[in-house]
Amino acid sequence: MAFHCLLLAGVIFCAFLATSIADFPKFDHSVKDDGSLSILVIGDWGRKGCYNQSHVAIQMGRIGEKLNIDFVISTGDNFYDNGLKGINDPAFEESFTNIYTARSLQKQWYSVLGNHDYRGDAVAQLSPVLRDIDQRWLCRRSFLLDAETAEFFFVDTTPFVDSYFTEPEHKYDWRDVLPRNTYISSILKDLETSLRESTATWKIVVGHHAIRSFGHHGDTQELLKKMLPILKIHNVDFYMNGHDHCLEHISSLDSPIQYLTSGAGSKAWRGDIKGDKNDAVKFYYDGQGFMSIEIAQTNAEIVFYDVFGESLHRLKVSKDLYSSI
Ligand SMILES: *[C@@H]1O[C@H](CO)[C@@H](O)[C@H](O)[C@H]1NC(C)=O
């Protein structure tokens, strides 16, 4: 908000006007010399190496080396079962620092919070103290990442989900989130403004919860209703999320948006699905793995890998032509 004053016929009119600058914190990341960018995307991972987390980490290191990645994105549920206990929780090193040890993964990590992170000390994950322990770590609730060729819009999706505010069996750390309606409308307003002002060729929105999913949790109705219309208006290319412990690619039948789930960083193989398997579901894998995304000016390529680093599904998108292989 900015305070604007106008002197008119000797009377001063003042008004609070929303500025056109969005309130999301903004970070910049440089691209390779040819303008391209390579990234790994992982979600739902922090289990001290268990449930194949370490195996996925090893393959991320191998593929990360091959693609010469620029950074890593975490789609949330960074620490199980209940986030971090505080800034001194050893789980931070046991599930992050000591697991993703490959040379290629010693890059910046950009993370959002998942619902399990909110079950612990959510504020701790945002603390600069964690960056002193491991400088790769950067977690915010909602933020922008300008990587020249692509702009990333990270959104804190947990507060959107109604059931977390009514279910008695879990406690959530809603500090700085309440009052909830104000928090959500401010996210939507900032997202709208940032997308409208973005000049990046590729617009990629990242959240923990799926908008569309064929997995256990299914679609997130609150996001379908409140967030998706904004993404459609502003020609978002990809929506990337975790939450369902699987890998999946769902295409949109009424917009260019591709829905990409990478939530298979550790415990997976849930064995159940929700939603209708229809033409839009291009790929669904119930086991562990991760995703890579390579972006150049006119082309992007997304690949899903399993726990052995084998590629399972590939999606190529060009700015003029949408095709899935
Ligand atoms: C680890 O991965 C292998 C290969 O996909 C799978 O057979 C096994 O069940 C996984 N282990 C766990 C605990 O998920």
mmCIF file of C-alpha atoms and ligand atoms in Angstrom:
data_model
loop_
_atom_site.group_PDB
_atom_site.id
_atom_site.type_symbol
_atom_site.label_atom_id
_atom_site.label_comp_id
_atom_site.label_asym_id
_atom_site.label_seq_id
_atom_site.Cartn_x
_atom_site.Cartn_y
_atom_site.Cartn_z
ATOM 1 C CA MET A 1 0.000 0.000 0.000
ATOM 2 C CA ALA A 2 1.158 3.556 -0.673
ATOM 3 C CA PHE A 3 -0.111 6.819 0.686
ATOM 4 C CA HIS A 4 -1.010 9.170 -2.156
ATOM 5 C CA CYS A 5 -1.939 12.829 -1.708
ATOM 6 C CA LEU A 6 -3.398 15.241 -4.210
ATOM 7 C CA LEU A 7 -3.684 18.991 -3.823
ATOM 8 C CA LEU A 8 -6.824 20.150 -5.546
ATOM 9 C CA ALA A 9 -8.355 23.621 -5.205
ATOM 10 C CA GLY A 10 -6.548 24.104 -1.923
ATOM 11 C CA VAL A 11 -7.880 20.867 -0.450
ATOM 12 C CA ILE A 12 -5.609 17.917 0.124
ATOM 13 C CA PHE A 13 -7.084 14.581 -0.828
ATOM 14 C CA CYS A 14 -5.251 11.584 0.474
ATOM 15 C CA ALA A 15 -5.889 7.971 -0.216
ATOM 16 C CA PHE A 16 -4.354 4.615 0.321
ATOM 17 C CA LEU A 17 -3.849 3.076 -3.081
ATOM 18 C CA ALA A 18 -2.641 -0.408 -3.768
ATOM 19 C CA THR A 19 0.677 -0.081 -5.526
ATOM 20 C CA SER A 20 1.365 -2.161 -8.597
ATOM 21 C CA ILE A 21 4.325 -3.784 -6.869
ATOM 22 C CA ALA A 22 3.371 -7.118 -5.417
ATOM 23 C CA ASP A 23 4.226 -7.836 -1.831
ATOM 24 C CA PHE A 24 5.722 -11.276 -2.411
ATOM 25 C CA PRO A 25 9.445 -11.217 -1.639
ATOM 26 C CA LYS A 26 11.418 -11.526 -4.860
ATOM 27 C CA PHE A 27 14.634 -13.412 -5.570
ATOM 28 C CA ASP A 28 16.722 -13.514 -8.720
ATOM 29 C CA HIS A 29 18.585 -16.443 -10.177
ATOM 30 C CA SER A 30 20.874 -16.122 -13.160
ATOM 31 C CA VAL A 31 20.589 -18.498 -16.108
ATOM 32 C CA LYS A 32 23.247 -20.223 -18.218
ATOM 33 C CA ASP A 33 25.084 -18.223 -20.899
ATOM 34 C CA ASP A 34 22.673 -19.426 -23.600
ATOM 35 C CA GLY A 35 19.666 -18.309 -21.528
ATOM 36 C CA SER A 36 18.622 -21.836 -20.595
ATOM 37 C CA LEU A 37 17.864 -23.238 -17.193
ATOM 38 C CA SER A 38 17.864 -26.761 -15.677
ATOM 39 C CA ILE A 39 16.093 -27.612 -12.457
ATOM 40 C CA LEU A 40 15.187 -30.613 -10.351
ATOM 41 C CA VAL A 41 11.844 -30.721 -8.544
ATOM 42 C CA ILE A 42 11.212 -32.907 -5.492
ATOM 43 C CA GLY A 43 8.455 -33.038 -2.903
ATOM 44 C CA ASP A 44 7.362 -34.804 0.288
ATOM 45 C CA TRP A 45 10.818 -36.016 1.239
ATOM 46 C CA GLY A 46 12.259 -35.453 4.744
ATOM 47 C CA ARG A 47 12.338 -38.890 6.416
ATOM 48 C CA LYS A 48 15.996 -39.157 7.497
ATOM 49 C CA GLY A 49 16.816 -41.244 4.438
ATOM 50 C CA CYS A 50 14.060 -43.832 4.959
ATOM 51 C CA TYR A 51 11.448 -44.999 2.456
ATOM 52 C CA ASN A 52 13.966 -44.751 -0.394
ATOM 53 C CA GLN A 53 14.659 -41.055 0.266
ATOM 54 C CA SER A 54 18.416 -41.738 0.096
ATOM 55 C CA HIS A 55 18.064 -43.694 -3.145
ATOM 56 C CA VAL A 56 16.092 -40.877 -4.750
ATOM 57 C CA ALA A 57 18.765 -38.434 -3.509
ATOM 58 C CA ILE A 58 21.556 -40.441 -5.170
ATOM 59 C CA GLN A 59 19.744 -40.448 -8.518
ATOM 60 C CA MET A 60 18.979 -36.739 -8.199
ATOM 61 C CA GLY A 61 22.704 -36.217 -7.792
ATOM 62 C CA ARG A 62 23.431 -38.227 -10.946
ATOM 63 C CA ILE A 63 20.767 -36.570 -13.111
ATOM 64 C CA GLY A 64 21.619 -33.189 -11.596
ATOM 65 C CA GLU A 65 25.205 -33.643 -12.755
ATOM 66 C CA LYS A 66 24.122 -34.706 -16.233
ATOM 67 C CA LEU A 67 21.807 -31.720 -16.662
ATOM 68 C CA ASN A 68 24.168 -29.305 -14.916
ATOM 69 C CA ILE A 69 21.265 -28.026 -12.833
ATOM 70 C CA ASP A 70 20.974 -24.429 -11.708
ATOM 71 C CA PHE A 71 18.805 -25.003 -8.631
ATOM 72 C CA VAL A 72 16.370 -27.356 -6.921
ATOM 73 C CA ILE A 73 12.704 -26.738 -6.091
ATOM 74 C CA SER A 74 10.995 -28.417 -3.147
ATOM 75 C CA THR A 75 7.212 -28.573 -3.363
ATOM 76 C CA GLY A 76 6.847 -28.907 0.429
ATOM 77 C CA ASP A 77 6.336 -31.468 3.196
ATOM 78 C CA ASN A 78 10.005 -30.970 3.799
ATOM 79 C CA PHE A 79 10.155 -32.669 7.213
ATOM 80 C CA TYR A 80 7.994 -35.569 8.405
ATOM 81 C CA ASP A 81 5.914 -36.270 10.290
ATOM 82 C CA ASN A 82 5.347 -32.905 11.904
ATOM 83 C CA GLY A 83 7.709 -30.383 10.318
ATOM 84 C CA LEU A 84 10.607 -29.114 12.426
ATOM 85 C CA LYS A 85 10.363 -28.794 16.210
ATOM 86 C CA GLY A 86 12.379 -25.558 16.067
ATOM 87 C CA ILE A 87 15.487 -24.034 14.530
ATOM 88 C CA ASN A 88 17.692 -26.477 16.438
ATOM 89 C CA ASP A 89 15.860 -29.620 15.385
ATOM 90 C CA PRO A 90 18.528 -32.120 14.193
ATOM 91 C CA ALA A 91 15.984 -33.374 11.611
ATOM 92 C CA PHE A 92 17.040 -30.455 9.414
ATOM 93 C CA GLU A 93 20.492 -31.970 8.912
ATOM 94 C CA GLU A 94 19.355 -35.600 9.180
ATOM 95 C CA SER A 95 16.730 -35.202 6.447
ATOM 96 C CA PHE A 96 18.319 -32.515 4.266
ATOM 97 C CA THR A 97 22.033 -31.734 4.699
ATOM 98 C CA ASN A 98 23.153 -35.326 5.252
ATOM 99 C CA ILE A 99 20.954 -36.779 2.485
ATOM 100 C CA TYR A 100 21.372 -34.538 -0.564
ATOM 101 C CA THR A 101 25.152 -34.715 -0.514
ATOM 102 C CA ALA A 102 25.930 -35.062 -4.236
ATOM 103 C CA ARG A 103 28.063 -32.313 -5.716
ATOM 104 C CA SER A 104 25.417 -31.345 -8.277
ATOM 105 C CA LEU A 105 22.874 -30.747 -5.503
ATOM 106 C CA GLN A 106 25.038 -28.152 -3.744
ATOM 107 C CA LYS A 107 22.939 -25.443 -5.361
ATOM 108 C CA GLN A 108 20.264 -23.147 -4.067
ATOM 109 C CA TRP A 109 17.085 -24.947 -2.972
ATOM 110 C CA TYR A 110 13.816 -22.997 -3.119
ATOM 111 C CA SER A 111 11.134 -24.470 -0.874
ATOM 112 C CA VAL A 112 7.542 -23.903 0.108
ATOM 113 C CA LEU A 113 5.804 -25.282 3.197
ATOM 114 C CA GLY A 114 3.498 -28.293 3.073
ATOM 115 C CA ASN A 115 0.683 -29.232 5.451
ATOM 116 C CA HIS A 116 3.028 -31.484 7.468
ATOM 117 C CA ASP A 117 5.450 -28.575 7.874
ATOM 118 C CA TYR A 118 2.592 -26.556 9.385
ATOM 119 C CA ARG A 119 2.086 -29.305 11.988
ATOM 120 C CA GLY A 120 5.418 -28.327 13.546
ATOM 121 C CA ASP A 121 7.184 -24.995 13.974
ATOM 122 C CA ALA A 122 6.445 -23.528 10.531
ATOM 123 C CA VAL A 123 8.221 -20.267 11.346
ATOM 124 C CA ALA A 124 11.461 -22.171 12.057
ATOM 125 C CA GLN A 125 11.712 -23.311 8.417
ATOM 126 C CA LEU A 126 11.702 -19.676 7.314
ATOM 127 C CA SER A 127 14.491 -18.737 9.724
ATOM 128 C CA PRO A 128 17.863 -17.428 8.496
ATOM 129 C CA VAL A 129 19.445 -19.599 11.208
ATOM 130 C CA LEU A 130 18.842 -22.631 8.962
ATOM 131 C CA ARG A 131 20.780 -20.887 6.209
ATOM 132 C CA ASP A 132 23.730 -20.629 8.594
ATOM 133 C CA ILE A 133 23.579 -24.394 9.069
ATOM 134 C CA ASP A 134 23.137 -25.124 5.348
ATOM 135 C CA GLN A 135 23.305 -22.201 2.965
ATOM 136 C CA ARG A 136 21.371 -24.035 0.242
ATOM 137 C CA TRP A 137 18.160 -23.656 2.259
ATOM 138 C CA LEU A 138 15.642 -20.983 1.327
ATOM 139 C CA CYS A 139 12.027 -21.422 2.356
ATOM 140 C CA ARG A 140 9.321 -18.764 2.282
ATOM 141 C CA ARG A 141 5.548 -18.891 2.474
ATOM 142 C CA SER A 142 4.921 -17.187 -0.891
ATOM 143 C CA PHE A 143 7.567 -15.605 -3.103
ATOM 144 C CA LEU A 144 8.742 -14.855 -6.615
ATOM 145 C CA LEU A 145 11.820 -16.190 -8.329
ATOM 146 C CA ASP A 146 12.922 -14.361 -11.421
ATOM 147 C CA ALA A 147 15.169 -16.616 -13.488
ATOM 148 C CA GLU A 148 15.085 -14.455 -16.639
ATOM 149 C CA THR A 149 13.730 -17.015 -19.126
ATOM 150 C CA ALA A 150 11.236 -18.265 -16.576
ATOM 151 C CA GLU A 151 9.525 -16.708 -13.622
ATOM 152 C CA PHE A 152 8.420 -18.867 -10.696
ATOM 153 C CA PHE A 153 5.517 -17.947 -8.444
ATOM 154 C CA PHE A 154 5.644 -19.888 -5.176
ATOM 155 C CA VAL A 155 2.350 -19.973 -3.326
ATOM 156 C CA ASP A 156 1.602 -21.030 0.252
ATOM 157 C CA THR A 157 -1.335 -23.353 -0.408
ATOM 158 C CA THR A 158 -1.856 -24.987 3.022
ATOM 159 C CA PRO A 159 -3.982 -22.119 4.434
ATOM 160 C CA PHE A 160 -6.379 -22.518 1.482
ATOM 161 C CA VAL A 161 -7.523 -25.965 2.607
ATOM 162 C CA ASP A 162 -10.709 -25.743 4.713
ATOM 163 C CA SER A 163 -10.382 -29.104 6.456
ATOM 164 C CA TYR A 164 -7.119 -28.139 8.218
ATOM 165 C CA PHE A 165 -9.094 -25.537 10.153
ATOM 166 C CA THR A 166 -11.728 -27.963 11.353
ATOM 167 C CA GLU A 167 -10.043 -31.363 11.835
ATOM 168 C CA PRO A 168 -9.440 -31.978 15.541
ATOM 169 C CA GLU A 169 -6.725 -34.649 15.180
ATOM 170 C CA HIS A 170 -3.904 -32.335 14.059
ATOM 171 C CA LYS A 171 -2.558 -29.055 15.369
ATOM 172 C CA TYR A 172 -1.306 -26.466 12.877
ATOM 173 C CA ASP A 173 1.039 -23.534 13.429
ATOM 174 C CA TRP A 174 -1.079 -20.696 12.050
ATOM 175 C CA ARG A 175 1.119 -17.893 13.418
ATOM 176 C CA ASP A 176 1.229 -15.045 10.852
ATOM 177 C CA VAL A 177 -1.568 -16.705 8.833
ATOM 178 C CA LEU A 178 -4.596 -15.525 10.811
ATOM 179 C CA PRO A 179 -6.995 -13.952 10.082
ATOM 180 C CA ARG A 180 -7.184 -16.562 7.364
ATOM 181 C CA ASN A 181 -9.416 -14.751 4.877
ATOM 182 C CA THR A 182 -7.167 -11.688 4.856
ATOM 183 C CA TYR A 183 -4.133 -13.916 4.363
ATOM 184 C CA ILE A 184 -5.664 -15.795 1.430
ATOM 185 C CA SER A 185 -7.014 -12.729 -0.339
ATOM 186 C CA SER A 186 -3.649 -11.036 -0.006
ATOM 187 C CA ILE A 187 -1.951 -14.059 -1.637
ATOM 188 C CA LEU A 188 -4.446 -14.056 -4.492
ATOM 189 C CA LYS A 189 -4.084 -10.315 -5.024
ATOM 190 C CA ASP A 190 -0.270 -10.491 -5.017
ATOM 191 C CA LEU A 191 -0.277 -13.514 -7.314
ATOM 192 C CA GLU A 192 -2.608 -11.761 -9.739
ATOM 193 C CA THR A 193 -0.470 -8.603 -9.759
ATOM 194 C CA SER A 194 2.818 -10.475 -10.160
ATOM 195 C CA LEU A 195 1.514 -12.628 -12.989
ATOM 196 C CA ARG A 196 0.049 -9.609 -14.754
ATOM 197 C CA GLU A 197 3.344 -7.719 -14.522
ATOM 198 C CA SER A 198 5.574 -10.644 -15.430
ATOM 199 C CA THR A 199 7.359 -10.370 -18.755
ATOM 200 C CA ALA A 200 8.965 -13.826 -18.553
ATOM 201 C CA THR A 201 8.419 -16.209 -21.455
ATOM 202 C CA TRP A 202 7.599 -19.056 -19.104
ATOM 203 C CA LYS A 203 5.355 -18.631 -16.089
ATOM 204 C CA ILE A 204 5.498 -21.438 -13.568
ATOM 205 C CA VAL A 205 3.428 -21.575 -10.386
ATOM 206 C CA VAL A 206 4.559 -23.820 -7.527
ATOM 207 C CA GLY A 207 2.483 -24.892 -4.510
ATOM 208 C CA HIS A 208 2.342 -27.858 -2.167
ATOM 209 C CA HIS A 209 -1.218 -28.934 -2.946
ATOM 210 C CA ALA A 210 -2.311 -30.152 -6.352
ATOM 211 C CA ILE A 211 -4.895 -28.245 -8.318
ATOM 212 C CA ARG A 212 -5.572 -31.406 -10.330
ATOM 213 C CA SER A 213 -4.538 -34.844 -9.130
ATOM 214 C CA PHE A 214 -5.488 -38.396 -9.813
ATOM 215 C CA GLY A 215 -3.682 -39.560 -6.646
ATOM 216 C CA HIS A 216 -4.845 -40.208 -3.072
ATOM 217 C CA HIS A 217 -5.843 -36.631 -2.198
ATOM 218 C CA GLY A 218 -7.367 -35.833 -5.574
ATOM 219 C CA ASP A 219 -8.088 -32.285 -6.749
ATOM 220 C CA THR A 220 -7.874 -29.443 -4.238
ATOM 221 C CA GLN A 221 -11.279 -27.830 -4.609
ATOM 222 C CA GLU A 222 -10.275 -24.600 -2.858
ATOM 223 C CA LEU A 223 -7.463 -24.056 -5.402
ATOM 224 C CA LEU A 224 -9.642 -25.028 -8.365
ATOM 225 C CA LYS A 225 -12.112 -22.398 -7.282
ATOM 226 C CA LYS A 226 -9.890 -19.570 -6.044
ATOM 227 C CA MET A 227 -6.512 -19.867 -7.751
ATOM 228 C CA LEU A 228 -6.988 -21.640 -11.079
ATOM 229 C CA PRO A 229 -9.019 -18.813 -12.699
ATOM 230 C CA ILE A 230 -6.072 -16.433 -12.091
ATOM 231 C CA LEU A 231 -3.583 -18.885 -13.619
ATOM 232 C CA LYS A 232 -5.755 -19.307 -16.688
ATOM 233 C CA ILE A 233 -6.173 -15.585 -17.344
ATOM 234 C CA HIS A 234 -2.429 -15.010 -17.149
ATOM 235 C CA ASN A 235 -1.313 -17.881 -19.389
ATOM 236 C CA VAL A 236 0.572 -19.895 -16.824
ATOM 237 C CA ASP A 237 2.480 -22.750 -18.460
ATOM 238 C CA PHE A 238 2.969 -25.163 -15.574
ATOM 239 C CA TYR A 239 1.557 -25.704 -12.124
ATOM 240 C CA MET A 240 3.933 -27.864 -10.057
ATOM 241 C CA ASN A 241 3.052 -29.421 -6.701
ATOM 242 C CA GLY A 242 3.626 -32.276 -4.292
ATOM 243 C CA HIS A 243 1.193 -33.530 -1.596
ATOM 244 C CA ASP A 244 0.195 -36.704 -3.402
ATOM 245 C CA HIS A 245 3.145 -39.096 -3.027
ATOM 246 C CA CYS A 246 3.422 -39.884 -6.682
ATOM 247 C CA LEU A 247 4.606 -38.537 -10.016
ATOM 248 C CA GLU A 248 1.952 -37.400 -12.449
ATOM 249 C CA HIS A 249 1.264 -35.255 -15.469
ATOM 250 C CA ILE A 250 -2.233 -34.046 -16.193
ATOM 251 C CA SER A 251 -2.891 -31.790 -19.134
ATOM 252 C CA SER A 252 -5.620 -29.209 -19.187
ATOM 253 C CA LEU A 253 -8.397 -29.637 -21.714
ATOM 254 C CA ASP A 254 -9.367 -25.962 -21.672
ATOM 255 C CA SER A 255 -6.057 -24.076 -21.230
ATOM 256 C CA PRO A 256 -2.347 -24.573 -21.935
ATOM 257 C CA ILE A 257 -1.628 -25.290 -18.236
ATOM 258 C CA GLN A 258 0.121 -28.589 -17.545
ATOM 259 C CA TYR A 259 -0.319 -29.975 -14.011
ATOM 260 C CA LEU A 260 2.839 -31.657 -12.738
ATOM 261 C CA THR A 261 3.017 -33.538 -9.446
ATOM 262 C CA SER A 262 6.420 -34.309 -7.937
ATOM 263 C CA GLY A 263 5.644 -35.530 -4.435
ATOM 264 C CA ALA A 264 7.555 -38.792 -4.462
ATOM 265 C CA GLY A 265 10.710 -37.883 -2.510
ATOM 266 C CA SER A 266 10.297 -40.667 0.056
ATOM 267 C CA LYS A 267 7.248 -42.646 1.237
ATOM 268 C CA ALA A 268 5.112 -43.679 -1.745
ATOM 269 C CA TRP A 269 3.306 -46.775 -3.084
ATOM 270 C CA ARG A 270 0.028 -45.805 -1.451
ATOM 271 C CA GLY A 271 -1.842 -47.929 -3.958
ATOM 272 C CA ASP A 272 -4.995 -45.882 -4.193
ATOM 273 C CA ILE A 273 -6.285 -43.286 -6.593
ATOM 274 C CA LYS A 274 -8.987 -40.690 -6.610
ATOM 275 C CA GLY A 275 -10.649 -38.913 -9.468
ATOM 276 C CA ASP A 276 -11.563 -40.059 -12.935
ATOM 277 C CA LYS A 277 -8.893 -41.411 -15.185
ATOM 278 C CA ASN A 278 -9.605 -39.486 -18.351
ATOM 279 C CA ASP A 279 -7.837 -38.214 -21.457
ATOM 280 C CA ALA A 280 -6.209 -35.422 -19.498
ATOM 281 C CA VAL A 281 -4.185 -37.846 -17.345
ATOM 282 C CA LYS A 282 -1.006 -38.355 -19.374
ATOM 283 C CA PHE A 283 1.087 -40.108 -16.764
ATOM 284 C CA TYR A 284 0.666 -41.495 -13.258
ATOM 285 C CA TYR A 285 3.297 -43.349 -11.212
ATOM 286 C CA ASP A 286 2.638 -44.411 -7.643
ATOM 287 C CA GLY A 287 6.296 -44.976 -6.612
ATOM 288 C CA GLN A 288 9.279 -42.821 -5.596
ATOM 289 C CA GLY A 289 11.119 -40.430 -7.873
ATOM 290 C CA PHE A 290 11.589 -36.828 -8.954
ATOM 291 C CA MET A 291 11.236 -34.514 -11.925
ATOM 292 C CA SER A 292 13.575 -32.399 -14.035
ATOM 293 C CA ILE A 293 12.722 -29.372 -16.097
ATOM 294 C CA GLU A 294 14.904 -27.828 -18.772
ATOM 295 C CA ILE A 295 13.791 -24.503 -20.112
ATOM 296 C CA ALA A 296 15.067 -22.499 -23.066
ATOM 297 C CA GLN A 297 13.557 -19.474 -24.792
ATOM 298 C CA THR A 298 11.058 -21.401 -26.930
ATOM 299 C CA ASN A 299 11.168 -24.949 -25.588
ATOM 300 C CA ALA A 300 10.768 -26.725 -22.301
ATOM 301 C CA GLU A 301 11.274 -30.377 -21.501
ATOM 302 C CA ILE A 302 10.038 -32.135 -18.399
ATOM 303 C CA VAL A 303 11.153 -35.620 -17.425
ATOM 304 C CA PHE A 304 9.973 -37.832 -14.552
ATOM 305 C CA TYR A 305 12.448 -40.354 -13.060
ATOM 306 C CA ASP A 306 12.009 -43.323 -10.756
ATOM 307 C CA VAL A 307 14.175 -44.379 -7.813
ATOM 308 C CA PHE A 308 16.706 -45.926 -10.221
ATOM 309 C CA GLY A 309 17.007 -42.701 -12.198
ATOM 310 C CA GLU A 310 15.219 -44.261 -15.197
ATOM 311 C CA SER A 311 13.075 -41.827 -17.114
ATOM 312 C CA LEU A 312 9.401 -42.784 -17.024
ATOM 313 C CA HIS A 313 7.663 -39.968 -18.875
ATOM 314 C CA ARG A 314 8.735 -37.015 -20.972
ATOM 315 C CA LEU A 315 6.822 -33.892 -21.905
ATOM 316 C CA LYS A 316 8.051 -31.422 -24.496
ATOM 317 C CA VAL A 317 6.399 -28.061 -24.817
ATOM 318 C CA SER A 318 7.180 -25.331 -27.278
ATOM 319 C CA LYS A 319 5.742 -21.856 -27.149
ATOM 320 C CA ASP A 320 3.862 -22.390 -30.408
ATOM 321 C CA LEU A 321 3.085 -26.052 -30.223
ATOM 322 C CA TYR A 322 1.958 -28.147 -27.286
ATOM 323 C CA SER A 323 2.865 -31.768 -27.597
ATOM 324 C CA SER A 324 3.315 -34.668 -25.257
ATOM 325 C CA ILE A 325 5.472 -37.658 -26.094
HETATM 326 C C1 LIG B 1 11.981 -48.685 -2.832
HETATM 327 O O1 LIG B 1 11.931 -48.758 -4.249
HETATM 328 C C2 LIG B 1 11.726 -50.055 -4.809
HETATM 329 C C3 LIG B 1 11.779 -49.928 -6.304
HETATM 330 O O2 LIG B 1 10.752 -49.088 -6.776
HETATM 331 C C4 LIG B 1 10.416 -50.632 -4.301
HETATM 332 O O3 LIG B 1 10.246 -51.939 -4.799
HETATM 333 C C5 LIG B 1 10.381 -50.611 -2.794
HETATM 334 O O4 LIG B 1 9.102 -51.033 -2.357
HETATM 335 C C6 LIG B 1 10.652 -49.210 -2.289
HETATM 336 N N1 LIG B 1 10.701 -49.213 -0.829
HETATM 337 C C7 LIG B 1 9.827 -48.499 -0.108
HETATM 338 C C8 LIG B 1 9.979 -48.599 1.370
HETATM 339 O O5 LIG B 1 8.959 -47.788 -0.571
#
